[in-house]
XYZ file of N, CA and C in Angstrom:
474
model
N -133.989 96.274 -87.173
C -134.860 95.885 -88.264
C -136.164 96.678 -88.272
N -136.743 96.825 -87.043
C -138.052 97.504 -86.904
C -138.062 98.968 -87.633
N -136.410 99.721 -87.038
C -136.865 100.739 -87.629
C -136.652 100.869 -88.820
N -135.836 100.218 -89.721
C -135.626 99.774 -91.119
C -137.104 99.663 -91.951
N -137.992 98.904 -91.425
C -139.607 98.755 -91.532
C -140.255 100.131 -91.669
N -140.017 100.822 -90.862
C -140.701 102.191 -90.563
C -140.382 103.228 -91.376
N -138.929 103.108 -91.503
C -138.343 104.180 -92.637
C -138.938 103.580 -93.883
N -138.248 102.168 -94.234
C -139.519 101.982 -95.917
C -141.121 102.403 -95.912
N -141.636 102.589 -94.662
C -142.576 102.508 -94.357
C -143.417 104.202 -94.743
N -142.504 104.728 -93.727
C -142.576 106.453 -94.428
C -142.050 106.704 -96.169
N -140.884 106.254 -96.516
C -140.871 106.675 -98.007
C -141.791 106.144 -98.715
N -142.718 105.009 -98.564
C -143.777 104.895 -99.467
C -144.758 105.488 -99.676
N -144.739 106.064 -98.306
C -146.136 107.479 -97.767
C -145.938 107.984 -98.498
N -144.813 108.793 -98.194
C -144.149 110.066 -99.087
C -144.523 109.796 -100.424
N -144.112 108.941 -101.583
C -144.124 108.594 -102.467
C -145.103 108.069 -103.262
N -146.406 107.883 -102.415
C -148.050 107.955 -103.022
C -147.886 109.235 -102.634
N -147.712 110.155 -101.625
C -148.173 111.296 -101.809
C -147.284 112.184 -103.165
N -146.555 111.911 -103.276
C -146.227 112.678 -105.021
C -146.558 112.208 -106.062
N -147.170 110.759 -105.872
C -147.430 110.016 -107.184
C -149.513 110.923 -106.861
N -149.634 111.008 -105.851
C -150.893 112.090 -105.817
C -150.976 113.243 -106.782
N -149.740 114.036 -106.108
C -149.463 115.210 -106.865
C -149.301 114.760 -108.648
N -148.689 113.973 -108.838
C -148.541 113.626 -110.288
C -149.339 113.650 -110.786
N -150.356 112.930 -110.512
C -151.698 112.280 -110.980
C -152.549 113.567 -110.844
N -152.528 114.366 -110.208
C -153.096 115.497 -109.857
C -153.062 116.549 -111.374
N -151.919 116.429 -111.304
C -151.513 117.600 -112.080
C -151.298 116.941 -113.895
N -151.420 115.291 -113.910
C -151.778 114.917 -115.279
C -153.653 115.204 -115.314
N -154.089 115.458 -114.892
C -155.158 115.436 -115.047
C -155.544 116.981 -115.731
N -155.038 117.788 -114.341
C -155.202 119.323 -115.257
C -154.663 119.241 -116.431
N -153.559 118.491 -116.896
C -152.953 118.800 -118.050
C -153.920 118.125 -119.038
N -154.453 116.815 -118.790
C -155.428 116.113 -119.610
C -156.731 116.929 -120.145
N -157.080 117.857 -118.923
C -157.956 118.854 -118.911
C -157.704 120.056 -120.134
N -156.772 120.655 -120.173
C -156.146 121.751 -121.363
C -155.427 121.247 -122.473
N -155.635 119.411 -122.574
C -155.460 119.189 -124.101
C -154.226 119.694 -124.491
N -152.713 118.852 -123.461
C -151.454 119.741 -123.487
C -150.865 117.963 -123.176
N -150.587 117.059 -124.264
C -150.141 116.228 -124.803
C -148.837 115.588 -124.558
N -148.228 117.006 -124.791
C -146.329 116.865 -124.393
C -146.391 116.724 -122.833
N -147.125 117.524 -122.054
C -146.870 117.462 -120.541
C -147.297 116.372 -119.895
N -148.367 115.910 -120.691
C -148.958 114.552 -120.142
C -148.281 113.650 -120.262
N -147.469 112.870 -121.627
C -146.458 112.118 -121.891
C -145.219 112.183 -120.802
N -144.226 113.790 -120.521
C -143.375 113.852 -119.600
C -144.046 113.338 -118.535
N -145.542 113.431 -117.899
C -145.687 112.928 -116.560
C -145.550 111.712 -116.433
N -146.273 110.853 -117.367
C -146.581 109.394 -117.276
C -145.448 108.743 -117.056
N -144.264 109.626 -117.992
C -143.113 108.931 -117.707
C -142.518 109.243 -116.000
N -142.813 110.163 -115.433
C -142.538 110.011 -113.704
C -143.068 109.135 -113.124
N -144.500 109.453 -113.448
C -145.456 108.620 -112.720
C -145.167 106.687 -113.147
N -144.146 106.581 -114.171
C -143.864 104.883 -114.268
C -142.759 104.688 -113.601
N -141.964 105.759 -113.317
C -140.576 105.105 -112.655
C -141.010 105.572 -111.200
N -141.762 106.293 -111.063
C -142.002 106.628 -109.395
C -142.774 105.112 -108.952
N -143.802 104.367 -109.809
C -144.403 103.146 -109.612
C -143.072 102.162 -109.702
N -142.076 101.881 -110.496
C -141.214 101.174 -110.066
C -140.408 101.303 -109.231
N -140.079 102.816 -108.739
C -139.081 102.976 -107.310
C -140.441 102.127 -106.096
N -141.504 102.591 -106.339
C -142.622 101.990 -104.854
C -142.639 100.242 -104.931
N -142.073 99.855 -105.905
C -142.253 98.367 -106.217
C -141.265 97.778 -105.912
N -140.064 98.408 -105.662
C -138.730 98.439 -105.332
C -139.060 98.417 -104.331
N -139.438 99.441 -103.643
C -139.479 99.544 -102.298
C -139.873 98.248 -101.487
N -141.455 97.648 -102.151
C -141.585 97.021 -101.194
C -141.125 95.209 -101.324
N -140.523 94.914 -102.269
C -140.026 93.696 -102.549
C -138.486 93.856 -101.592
N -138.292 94.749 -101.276
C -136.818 95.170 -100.581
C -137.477 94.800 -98.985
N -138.788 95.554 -98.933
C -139.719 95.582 -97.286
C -140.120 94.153 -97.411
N -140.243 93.442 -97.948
C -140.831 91.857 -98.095
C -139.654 91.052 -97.532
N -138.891 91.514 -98.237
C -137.189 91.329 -97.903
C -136.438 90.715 -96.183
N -136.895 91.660 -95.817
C -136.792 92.474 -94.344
C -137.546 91.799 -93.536
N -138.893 91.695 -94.058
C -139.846 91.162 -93.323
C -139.548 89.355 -92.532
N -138.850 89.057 -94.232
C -138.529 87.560 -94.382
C -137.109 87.196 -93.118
N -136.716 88.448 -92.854
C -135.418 88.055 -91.879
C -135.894 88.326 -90.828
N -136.887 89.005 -90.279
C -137.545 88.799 -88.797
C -138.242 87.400 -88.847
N -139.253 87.106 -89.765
C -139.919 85.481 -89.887
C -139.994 85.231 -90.982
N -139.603 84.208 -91.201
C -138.463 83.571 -92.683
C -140.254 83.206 -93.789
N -141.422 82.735 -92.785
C -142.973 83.066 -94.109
C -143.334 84.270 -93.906
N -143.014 85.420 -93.560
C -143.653 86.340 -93.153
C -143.580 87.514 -94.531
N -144.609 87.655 -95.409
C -144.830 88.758 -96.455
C -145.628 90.155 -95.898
N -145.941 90.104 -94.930
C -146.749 91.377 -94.776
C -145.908 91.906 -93.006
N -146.994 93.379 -93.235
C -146.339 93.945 -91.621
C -147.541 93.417 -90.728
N -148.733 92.244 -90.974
C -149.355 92.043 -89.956
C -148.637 90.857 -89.463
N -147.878 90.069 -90.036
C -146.866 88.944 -89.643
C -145.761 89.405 -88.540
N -145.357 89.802 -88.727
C -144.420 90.710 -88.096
C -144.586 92.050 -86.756
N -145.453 92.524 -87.098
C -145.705 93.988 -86.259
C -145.772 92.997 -84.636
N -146.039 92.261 -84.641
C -145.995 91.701 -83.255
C -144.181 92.078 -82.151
N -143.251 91.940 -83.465
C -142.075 91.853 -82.422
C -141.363 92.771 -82.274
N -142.687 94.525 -82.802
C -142.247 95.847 -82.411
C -142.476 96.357 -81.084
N -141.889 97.052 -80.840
C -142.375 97.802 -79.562
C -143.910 98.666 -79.856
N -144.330 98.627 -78.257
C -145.605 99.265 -78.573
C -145.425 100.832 -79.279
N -144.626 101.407 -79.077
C -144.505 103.067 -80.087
C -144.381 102.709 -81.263
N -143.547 101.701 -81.768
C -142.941 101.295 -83.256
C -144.254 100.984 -83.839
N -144.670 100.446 -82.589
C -146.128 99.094 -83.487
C -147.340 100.395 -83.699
N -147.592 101.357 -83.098
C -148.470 102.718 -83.000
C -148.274 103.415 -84.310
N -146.952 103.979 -84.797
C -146.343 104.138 -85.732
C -146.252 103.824 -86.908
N -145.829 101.816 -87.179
C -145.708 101.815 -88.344
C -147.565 101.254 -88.522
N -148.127 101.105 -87.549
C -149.752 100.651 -88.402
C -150.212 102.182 -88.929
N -149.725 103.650 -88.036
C -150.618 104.873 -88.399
C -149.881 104.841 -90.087
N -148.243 104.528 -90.431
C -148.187 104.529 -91.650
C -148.840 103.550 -92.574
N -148.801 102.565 -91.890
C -149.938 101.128 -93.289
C -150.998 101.983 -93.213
N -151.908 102.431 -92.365
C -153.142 102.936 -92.641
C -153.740 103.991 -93.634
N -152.211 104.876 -93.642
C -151.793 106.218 -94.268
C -151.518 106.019 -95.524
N -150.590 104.652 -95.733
C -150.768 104.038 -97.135
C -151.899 103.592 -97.978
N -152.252 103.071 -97.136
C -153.483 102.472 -98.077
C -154.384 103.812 -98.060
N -155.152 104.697 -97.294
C -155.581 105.660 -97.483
C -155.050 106.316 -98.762
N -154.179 106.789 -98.878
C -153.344 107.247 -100.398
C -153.223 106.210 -101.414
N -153.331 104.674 -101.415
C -153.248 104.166 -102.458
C -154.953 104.178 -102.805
N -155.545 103.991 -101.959
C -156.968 104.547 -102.159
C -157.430 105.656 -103.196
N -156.864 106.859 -102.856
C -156.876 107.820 -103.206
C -156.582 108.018 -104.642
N -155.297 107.468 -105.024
C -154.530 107.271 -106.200
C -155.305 106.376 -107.192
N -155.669 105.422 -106.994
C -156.638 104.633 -107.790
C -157.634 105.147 -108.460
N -158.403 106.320 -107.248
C -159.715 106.793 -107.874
C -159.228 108.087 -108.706
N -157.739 108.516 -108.373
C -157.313 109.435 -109.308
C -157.272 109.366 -110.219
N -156.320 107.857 -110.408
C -155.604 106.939 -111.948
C -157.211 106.524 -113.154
N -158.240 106.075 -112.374
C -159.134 106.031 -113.048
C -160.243 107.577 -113.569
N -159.650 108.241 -113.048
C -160.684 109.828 -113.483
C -159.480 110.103 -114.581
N -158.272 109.803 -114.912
C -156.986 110.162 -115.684
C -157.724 109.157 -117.193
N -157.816 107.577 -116.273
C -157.822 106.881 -117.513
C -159.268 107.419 -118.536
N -160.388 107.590 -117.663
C -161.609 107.746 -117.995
C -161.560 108.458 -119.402
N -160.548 110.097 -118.922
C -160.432 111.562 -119.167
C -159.809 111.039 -120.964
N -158.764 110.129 -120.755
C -157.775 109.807 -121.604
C -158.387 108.725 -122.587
N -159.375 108.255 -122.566
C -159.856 107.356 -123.143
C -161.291 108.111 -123.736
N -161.975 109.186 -122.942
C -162.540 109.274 -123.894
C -161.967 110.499 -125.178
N -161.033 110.704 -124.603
C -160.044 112.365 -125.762
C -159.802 110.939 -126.843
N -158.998 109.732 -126.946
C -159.184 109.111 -127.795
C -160.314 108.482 -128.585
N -161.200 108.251 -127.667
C -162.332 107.940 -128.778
C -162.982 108.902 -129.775
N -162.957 110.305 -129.211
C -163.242 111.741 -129.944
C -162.550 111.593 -131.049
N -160.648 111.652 -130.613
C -160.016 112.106 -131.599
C -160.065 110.396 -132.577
N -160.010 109.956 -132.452
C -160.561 108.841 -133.606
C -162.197 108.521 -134.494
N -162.372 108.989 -134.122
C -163.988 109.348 -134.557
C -163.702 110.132 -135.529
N -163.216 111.402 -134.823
C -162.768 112.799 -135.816
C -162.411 112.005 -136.912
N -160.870 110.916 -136.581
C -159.865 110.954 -137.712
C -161.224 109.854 -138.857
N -161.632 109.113 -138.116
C -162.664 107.829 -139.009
C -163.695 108.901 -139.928
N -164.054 109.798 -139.392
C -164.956 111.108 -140.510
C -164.486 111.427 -141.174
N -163.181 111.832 -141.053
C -162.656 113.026 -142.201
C -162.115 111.892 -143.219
N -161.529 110.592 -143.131
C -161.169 109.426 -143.909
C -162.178 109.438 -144.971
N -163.314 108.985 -144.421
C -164.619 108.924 -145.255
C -164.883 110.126 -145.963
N -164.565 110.775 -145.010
C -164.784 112.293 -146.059
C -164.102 112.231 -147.475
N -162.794 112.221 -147.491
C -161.751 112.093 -148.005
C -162.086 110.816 -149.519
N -162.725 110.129 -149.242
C -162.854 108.690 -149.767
C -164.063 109.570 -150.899
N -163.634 109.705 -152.228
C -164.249 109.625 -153.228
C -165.371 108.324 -153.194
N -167.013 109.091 -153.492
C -168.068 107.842 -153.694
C -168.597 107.560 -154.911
N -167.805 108.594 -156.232
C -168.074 107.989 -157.432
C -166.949 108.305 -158.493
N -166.791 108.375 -159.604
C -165.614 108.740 -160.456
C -164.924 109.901 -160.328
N -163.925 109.662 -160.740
C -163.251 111.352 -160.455
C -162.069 111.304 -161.336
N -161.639 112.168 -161.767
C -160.365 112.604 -162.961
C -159.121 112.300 -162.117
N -157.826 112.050 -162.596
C -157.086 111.471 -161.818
C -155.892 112.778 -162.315
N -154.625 112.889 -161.573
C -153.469 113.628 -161.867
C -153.317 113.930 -163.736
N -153.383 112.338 -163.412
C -153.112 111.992 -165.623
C -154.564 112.311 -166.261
N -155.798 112.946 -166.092
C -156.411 113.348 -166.631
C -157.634 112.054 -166.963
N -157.438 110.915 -166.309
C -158.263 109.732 -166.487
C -158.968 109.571 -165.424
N -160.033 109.054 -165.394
C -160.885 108.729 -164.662
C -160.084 107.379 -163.356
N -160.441 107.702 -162.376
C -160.128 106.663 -161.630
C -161.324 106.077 -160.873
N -160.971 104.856 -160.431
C -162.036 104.152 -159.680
C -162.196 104.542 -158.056
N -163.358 104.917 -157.876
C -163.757 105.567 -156.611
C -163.262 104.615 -155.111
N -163.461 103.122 -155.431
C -163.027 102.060 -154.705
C -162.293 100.839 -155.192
N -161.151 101.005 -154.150
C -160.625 99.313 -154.712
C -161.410 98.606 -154.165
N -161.925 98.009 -154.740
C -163.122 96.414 -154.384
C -162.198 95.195 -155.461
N -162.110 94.598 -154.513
C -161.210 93.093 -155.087
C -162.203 92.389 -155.834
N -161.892 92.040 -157.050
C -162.313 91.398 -158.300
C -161.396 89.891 -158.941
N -161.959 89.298 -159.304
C -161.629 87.980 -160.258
C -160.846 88.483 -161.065
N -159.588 87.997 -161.002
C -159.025 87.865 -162.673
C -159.022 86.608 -163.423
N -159.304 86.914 -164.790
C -159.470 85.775 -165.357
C -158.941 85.944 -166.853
N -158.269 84.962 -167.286
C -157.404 84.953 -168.285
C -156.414 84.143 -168.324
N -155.476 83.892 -169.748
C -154.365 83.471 -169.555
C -152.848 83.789 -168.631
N -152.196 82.826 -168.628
C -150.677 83.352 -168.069
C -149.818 82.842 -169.096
């Protein structure tokens, strides 16, 4: 079981460290305003977050058959050997160091990505207005049209 622990233990390493690289490299792409590449990443970067979520509901799993309340590896790490127990804490430590890491990535991504939308909506809210006739104007059919629909009373028979 222990080393079962250790191996989930390393592929999650592994697997913040490419969800690093991901995040890494959506960013340059966020950087050169390259749309299509950013979309293909996000989509890695969501199934690489559900393979790590996988992972550890499978490691919770595991955990629960060494001690039937036991959700974490501080419950547990007790009934490793001292190398195992050296081992899998240098990987928890290594994890969280990289989920660390990833967070402050994911938020310089969201920052980057949120403000390219507020730009490009601004843009689109100007040129609308632009667009928006502010007094009469001749229409296709040669008639004047009304600059704004503004909702009015009708009044009359039916």
């Amino acid at each position: 079981m222990t080393s079962r622990i250790i191996a989930s233990l390393n592929r999650q390493e592994k697997a913040l460290a490419l969800l690093a690289m991901l995040q890494r490299e959506e960013f340059t792409h966020l950087r050169v305003l390259d749309p299509t590449k950013v979309a293909g990443l996000e989509f890695s970067i969501h199934e690489l977050l559900r393979q790590i979520a996988v992972e550890r509901t499978e490691l919770r799993a595991i955990y629960a058959t060494i001690v039937p309340a036991a959700k974490r590896l501080s419950e547990v790490i007790h009934t490793f050997s001292e190398d195992q127990r050296q081992r899998a804490q240098a990987l928890y430590e290594g994890i969280d160091r990289r989920e660390q890491a990833c967070s402050r990535q994911a938020e310089l991504n969201f920052k980057m990505a949120l403000g390219f939308y507020d730009q490009s909506r601004s843009c689109v809210e100007f040129i609308q207005k632009q667009l928006v006739p502010t007094r009469n104007v001749y229409t296709a059919a040669g008639r004047y049209a009304r600059a704004t629909a503004e909702p009015t009373l009708v009044s009359g028979r039916m």
